[in-house]
């Protein structure tokens, strides 16, 4: 799918209107292309991050559709409820960095139902990929990420969404443990401020962008 053109006059933060999905996709693609962090032939990598219940999966799916990109859900490769930091580090080392250099990546899957490691999978590098998951935008310089998106939602809104998940009863005993890891990673790497785009609301018609917090 060709990337839609983004008019140069389109405001980054519309006053009272949602940015259409095609224009949002084009904006993120343009930011990623300008970053120049991929080697010739490497994958252009976009990270979609945010706390649980923020709407990352919903947004990343529509962003990937708008761009015609491969979508990868990082949580499938995190080794359990206590392994978020280790999982992100492994994804960065074994998948993100090789893909950005045009090489085949690999990832150790995890069986969340059985709470044990799954098969080791290999992935040829696609031209463009959206990586969705808690902590994925924390990967630093040299990781291969070309653009980062932070999805924001209030704690109350996130709690309501988590309560509506089909697996909420399985997730409930681990919510505090998982949230603590998310918050520690975001604070340690100052992730929201490092992201190129911050989404404060997403709807079927498009997204509402928020200014990035000032760097301190």
mmCIF file of C-alpha atoms in Angstrom:
data_model
loop_
_atom_site.group_PDB
_atom_site.id
_atom_site.type_symbol
_atom_site.label_atom_id
_atom_site.label_comp_id
_atom_site.label_asym_id
_atom_site.label_seq_id
_atom_site.Cartn_x
_atom_site.Cartn_y
_atom_site.Cartn_z
ATOM 1 C CA UNK A 1 0.000 0.000 0.000
ATOM 2 C CA UNK A 2 1.543 3.364 -0.948
ATOM 3 C CA UNK A 3 2.036 5.861 1.839
ATOM 4 C CA UNK A 4 -0.477 8.721 1.505
ATOM 5 C CA UNK A 5 0.978 12.158 0.954
ATOM 6 C CA UNK A 6 0.816 14.597 3.833
ATOM 7 C CA UNK A 7 0.026 18.181 2.812
ATOM 8 C CA UNK A 8 2.724 20.556 4.035
ATOM 9 C CA UNK A 9 0.057 22.900 5.398
ATOM 10 C CA UNK A 10 -1.590 20.267 7.629
ATOM 11 C CA UNK A 11 -1.231 21.315 11.295
ATOM 12 C CA UNK A 12 0.448 18.804 13.583
ATOM 13 C CA UNK A 13 -2.020 19.595 16.358
ATOM 14 C CA UNK A 14 -5.508 20.354 15.003
ATOM 15 C CA UNK A 15 -7.547 22.666 17.203
ATOM 16 C CA UNK A 16 -10.890 20.890 17.423
ATOM 17 C CA UNK A 17 -10.662 18.144 14.823
ATOM 18 C CA UNK A 18 -9.187 14.679 14.679
ATOM 19 C CA UNK A 19 -6.263 14.065 12.354
ATOM 20 C CA UNK A 20 -7.485 11.447 9.825
ATOM 21 C CA UNK A 21 -5.806 8.061 10.024
ATOM 22 C CA UNK A 22 -4.242 8.340 6.582
ATOM 23 C CA UNK A 23 -2.758 11.734 7.437
ATOM 24 C CA UNK A 24 -1.598 10.482 10.839
ATOM 25 C CA UNK A 25 0.089 7.523 9.170
ATOM 26 C CA UNK A 26 1.763 9.821 6.677
ATOM 27 C CA UNK A 27 2.972 12.115 9.468
ATOM 28 C CA UNK A 28 4.550 9.239 11.410
ATOM 29 C CA UNK A 29 6.065 7.806 8.240
ATOM 30 C CA UNK A 30 7.558 11.184 7.350
ATOM 31 C CA UNK A 31 9.091 11.524 10.817
ATOM 32 C CA UNK A 32 10.535 8.017 10.581
ATOM 33 C CA UNK A 33 11.942 8.630 7.110
ATOM 34 C CA UNK A 34 13.606 11.839 8.233
ATOM 35 C CA UNK A 35 15.247 10.114 11.184
ATOM 36 C CA UNK A 36 17.558 8.248 8.832
ATOM 37 C CA UNK A 37 18.321 5.549 11.412
ATOM 38 C CA UNK A 38 18.062 2.583 9.051
ATOM 39 C CA UNK A 39 20.806 1.170 6.905
ATOM 40 C CA UNK A 40 20.151 0.707 3.164
ATOM 41 C CA UNK A 41 17.725 -2.172 2.804
ATOM 42 C CA UNK A 42 16.792 -2.104 6.482
ATOM 43 C CA UNK A 43 13.324 -2.005 7.985
ATOM 44 C CA UNK A 44 11.812 1.363 8.816
ATOM 45 C CA UNK A 45 10.710 0.738 12.429
ATOM 46 C CA UNK A 46 7.986 2.616 14.305
ATOM 47 C CA UNK A 47 7.334 1.955 18.003
ATOM 48 C CA UNK A 48 3.920 2.462 19.627
ATOM 49 C CA UNK A 49 4.192 2.631 23.427
ATOM 50 C CA UNK A 50 2.029 3.523 26.417
ATOM 51 C CA UNK A 51 0.702 2.041 29.618
ATOM 52 C CA UNK A 52 -1.714 -0.899 29.688
ATOM 53 C CA UNK A 53 -5.202 0.116 28.666
ATOM 54 C CA UNK A 54 -4.064 3.261 26.854
ATOM 55 C CA UNK A 55 -5.233 1.926 23.480
ATOM 56 C CA UNK A 56 -1.878 0.948 21.959
ATOM 57 C CA UNK A 57 -3.124 -2.148 20.159
ATOM 58 C CA UNK A 58 -6.159 -0.388 18.708
ATOM 59 C CA UNK A 59 -4.062 2.543 17.503
ATOM 60 C CA UNK A 60 -1.129 0.479 16.245
ATOM 61 C CA UNK A 61 -3.455 -1.727 14.208
ATOM 62 C CA UNK A 62 -4.939 1.283 12.427
ATOM 63 C CA UNK A 63 -1.548 2.916 11.975
ATOM 64 C CA UNK A 64 -0.169 -0.258 10.403
ATOM 65 C CA UNK A 65 -3.232 -0.474 8.146
ATOM 66 C CA UNK A 66 -2.792 3.150 7.057
ATOM 67 C CA UNK A 67 0.868 2.494 6.202
ATOM 68 C CA UNK A 68 0.580 -1.038 4.837
ATOM 69 C CA UNK A 69 3.120 -2.040 7.497
ATOM 70 C CA UNK A 70 3.863 -5.294 9.282
ATOM 71 C CA UNK A 71 2.456 -5.211 12.838
ATOM 72 C CA UNK A 72 4.223 -6.996 15.692
ATOM 73 C CA UNK A 73 2.829 -7.227 19.228
ATOM 74 C CA UNK A 74 5.808 -7.136 21.572
ATOM 75 C CA UNK A 75 3.931 -8.653 24.542
ATOM 76 C CA UNK A 76 3.983 -12.022 22.770
ATOM 77 C CA UNK A 77 7.746 -12.121 23.369
ATOM 78 C CA UNK A 78 7.933 -10.901 26.966
ATOM 79 C CA UNK A 79 8.920 -13.769 29.310
ATOM 80 C CA UNK A 80 6.096 -13.579 31.836
ATOM 81 C CA UNK A 81 4.560 -11.160 34.289
ATOM 82 C CA UNK A 82 7.914 -10.202 35.833
ATOM 83 C CA UNK A 83 9.934 -10.057 32.622
ATOM 84 C CA UNK A 84 8.984 -6.839 30.858
ATOM 85 C CA UNK A 85 12.417 -5.191 30.980
ATOM 86 C CA UNK A 86 14.198 -8.396 29.952
ATOM 87 C CA UNK A 87 11.752 -8.928 27.104
ATOM 88 C CA UNK A 88 12.189 -5.417 25.731
ATOM 89 C CA UNK A 89 15.967 -5.732 25.912
ATOM 90 C CA UNK A 90 15.871 -9.040 24.021
ATOM 91 C CA UNK A 91 13.520 -7.688 21.345
ATOM 92 C CA UNK A 92 15.813 -4.711 20.844
ATOM 93 C CA UNK A 93 18.913 -6.865 20.565
ATOM 94 C CA UNK A 94 17.601 -9.833 18.588
ATOM 95 C CA UNK A 95 14.845 -8.369 16.403
ATOM 96 C CA UNK A 96 14.809 -4.564 16.183
ATOM 97 C CA UNK A 97 18.527 -4.067 15.577
ATOM 98 C CA UNK A 98 18.862 -6.848 12.968
ATOM 99 C CA UNK A 99 15.732 -5.677 11.137
ATOM 100 C CA UNK A 100 17.040 -2.108 10.990
ATOM 101 C CA UNK A 101 20.118 -3.479 9.234
ATOM 102 C CA UNK A 102 18.156 -5.578 6.752
ATOM 103 C CA UNK A 103 18.879 -8.859 8.508
ATOM 104 C CA UNK A 104 16.631 -11.640 9.736
ATOM 105 C CA UNK A 105 15.593 -11.176 13.353
ATOM 106 C CA UNK A 106 14.499 -13.663 15.972
ATOM 107 C CA UNK A 107 12.334 -13.603 19.053
ATOM 108 C CA UNK A 108 11.634 -16.063 21.849
ATOM 109 C CA UNK A 109 7.864 -16.444 22.062
ATOM 110 C CA UNK A 110 6.078 -16.967 25.354
ATOM 111 C CA UNK A 111 3.087 -19.163 26.184
ATOM 112 C CA UNK A 112 1.063 -16.934 28.499
ATOM 113 C CA UNK A 113 -1.527 -19.633 29.201
ATOM 114 C CA UNK A 114 1.069 -22.221 30.138
ATOM 115 C CA UNK A 115 3.435 -19.615 31.639
ATOM 116 C CA UNK A 116 6.460 -21.071 29.898
ATOM 117 C CA UNK A 117 8.710 -20.200 26.935
ATOM 118 C CA UNK A 118 7.403 -20.991 23.485
ATOM 119 C CA UNK A 119 9.337 -21.641 20.282
ATOM 120 C CA UNK A 120 12.149 -19.413 19.076
ATOM 121 C CA UNK A 121 10.845 -17.693 15.942
ATOM 122 C CA UNK A 122 12.690 -16.067 13.046
ATOM 123 C CA UNK A 123 11.400 -13.094 11.069
ATOM 124 C CA UNK A 124 12.752 -11.831 7.733
ATOM 125 C CA UNK A 125 12.959 -8.019 7.675
ATOM 126 C CA UNK A 126 9.882 -6.290 6.203
ATOM 127 C CA UNK A 127 10.195 -2.876 4.524
ATOM 128 C CA UNK A 128 8.119 -1.157 7.229
ATOM 129 C CA UNK A 129 7.022 -2.377 10.660
ATOM 130 C CA UNK A 130 4.976 -1.090 13.579
ATOM 131 C CA UNK A 131 6.047 -2.538 16.931
ATOM 132 C CA UNK A 132 3.369 -2.262 19.622
ATOM 133 C CA UNK A 133 3.942 -2.883 23.300
ATOM 134 C CA UNK A 134 4.635 -1.504 26.746
ATOM 135 C CA UNK A 135 8.209 -0.265 26.937
ATOM 136 C CA UNK A 136 9.166 -0.702 23.284
ATOM 137 C CA UNK A 137 9.827 3.018 22.718
ATOM 138 C CA UNK A 138 12.332 3.006 25.588
ATOM 139 C CA UNK A 139 14.956 1.445 23.318
ATOM 140 C CA UNK A 140 17.751 3.966 22.982
ATOM 141 C CA UNK A 141 19.963 5.411 20.292
ATOM 142 C CA UNK A 142 21.399 2.747 18.035
ATOM 143 C CA UNK A 143 18.455 0.416 18.575
ATOM 144 C CA UNK A 144 17.200 0.959 15.035
ATOM 145 C CA UNK A 145 13.898 2.633 15.899
ATOM 146 C CA UNK A 146 13.136 5.415 13.440
ATOM 147 C CA UNK A 147 10.062 6.923 15.139
ATOM 148 C CA UNK A 148 8.273 6.590 18.469
ATOM 149 C CA UNK A 149 4.590 7.158 19.311
ATOM 150 C CA UNK A 150 3.307 7.507 22.891
ATOM 151 C CA UNK A 151 -0.379 6.730 23.495
ATOM 152 C CA UNK A 152 -1.802 8.551 26.508
ATOM 153 C CA UNK A 153 -4.966 7.840 28.512
ATOM 154 C CA UNK A 154 -5.950 8.758 32.049
ATOM 155 C CA UNK A 155 -5.555 6.137 34.805
ATOM 156 C CA UNK A 156 -9.348 5.955 35.153
ATOM 157 C CA UNK A 157 -9.869 5.364 31.431
ATOM 158 C CA UNK A 158 -7.145 2.719 31.351
ATOM 159 C CA UNK A 159 -8.642 0.923 34.362
ATOM 160 C CA UNK A 160 -12.072 0.828 32.701
ATOM 161 C CA UNK A 161 -10.629 -0.637 29.527
ATOM 162 C CA UNK A 162 -8.651 -3.262 31.415
ATOM 163 C CA UNK A 163 -11.801 -4.292 33.278
ATOM 164 C CA UNK A 164 -13.498 -4.901 29.913
ATOM 165 C CA UNK A 165 -10.780 -7.146 28.523
ATOM 166 C CA UNK A 166 -11.808 -10.718 27.832
ATOM 167 C CA UNK A 167 -8.874 -11.960 29.907
ATOM 168 C CA UNK A 168 -9.351 -9.470 32.753
ATOM 169 C CA UNK A 169 -9.758 -12.181 35.386
ATOM 170 C CA UNK A 170 -6.446 -13.766 34.388
ATOM 171 C CA UNK A 171 -4.796 -10.360 34.213
ATOM 172 C CA UNK A 172 -6.223 -8.991 37.475
ATOM 173 C CA UNK A 173 -3.760 -10.658 39.917
ATOM 174 C CA UNK A 174 -0.828 -9.275 37.906
ATOM 175 C CA UNK A 175 -2.016 -5.756 37.123
ATOM 176 C CA UNK A 176 -0.073 -4.066 39.919
ATOM 177 C CA UNK A 177 3.122 -5.985 39.146
ATOM 178 C CA UNK A 178 2.871 -5.191 35.437
ATOM 179 C CA UNK A 179 1.982 -1.535 36.004
ATOM 180 C CA UNK A 180 4.978 -1.087 38.295
ATOM 181 C CA UNK A 181 7.308 -2.392 35.574
ATOM 182 C CA UNK A 182 5.721 -0.153 32.922
ATOM 183 C CA UNK A 183 6.085 2.917 35.110
ATOM 184 C CA UNK A 184 9.683 2.110 36.066
ATOM 185 C CA UNK A 185 10.736 1.691 32.434
ATOM 186 C CA UNK A 186 8.953 4.870 31.316
ATOM 187 C CA UNK A 187 10.461 6.890 34.173
ATOM 188 C CA UNK A 188 13.969 5.492 33.734
ATOM 189 C CA UNK A 189 14.065 6.290 30.029
ATOM 190 C CA UNK A 190 11.822 9.376 30.117
ATOM 191 C CA UNK A 191 9.883 7.670 27.343
ATOM 192 C CA UNK A 192 6.917 10.036 26.841
ATOM 193 C CA UNK A 193 9.279 12.984 26.321
ATOM 194 C CA UNK A 194 11.508 11.021 23.963
ATOM 195 C CA UNK A 195 8.641 10.072 21.664
ATOM 196 C CA UNK A 196 8.165 11.919 18.392
ATOM 197 C CA UNK A 197 4.367 11.969 18.619
ATOM 198 C CA UNK A 198 2.025 11.890 21.603
ATOM 199 C CA UNK A 199 -1.581 10.750 21.066
ATOM 200 C CA UNK A 200 -4.070 11.855 23.697
ATOM 201 C CA UNK A 201 -7.213 10.553 22.038
ATOM 202 C CA UNK A 202 -7.960 8.109 19.240
ATOM 203 C CA UNK A 203 -11.323 7.457 17.591
ATOM 204 C CA UNK A 204 -12.582 5.791 14.441
ATOM 205 C CA UNK A 205 -12.214 9.044 12.518
ATOM 206 C CA UNK A 206 -8.611 9.670 13.565
ATOM 207 C CA UNK A 207 -6.389 10.886 16.383
ATOM 208 C CA UNK A 208 -5.951 13.973 18.533
ATOM 209 C CA UNK A 209 -2.299 14.863 19.040
ATOM 210 C CA UNK A 210 -0.949 16.504 22.182
ATOM 211 C CA UNK A 211 2.213 18.596 22.560
ATOM 212 C CA UNK A 212 5.121 16.659 23.950
ATOM 213 C CA UNK A 213 5.976 17.447 27.581
ATOM 214 C CA UNK A 214 8.909 19.870 27.866
ATOM 215 C CA UNK A 215 12.299 18.259 28.254
ATOM 216 C CA UNK A 216 13.913 18.858 31.628
#
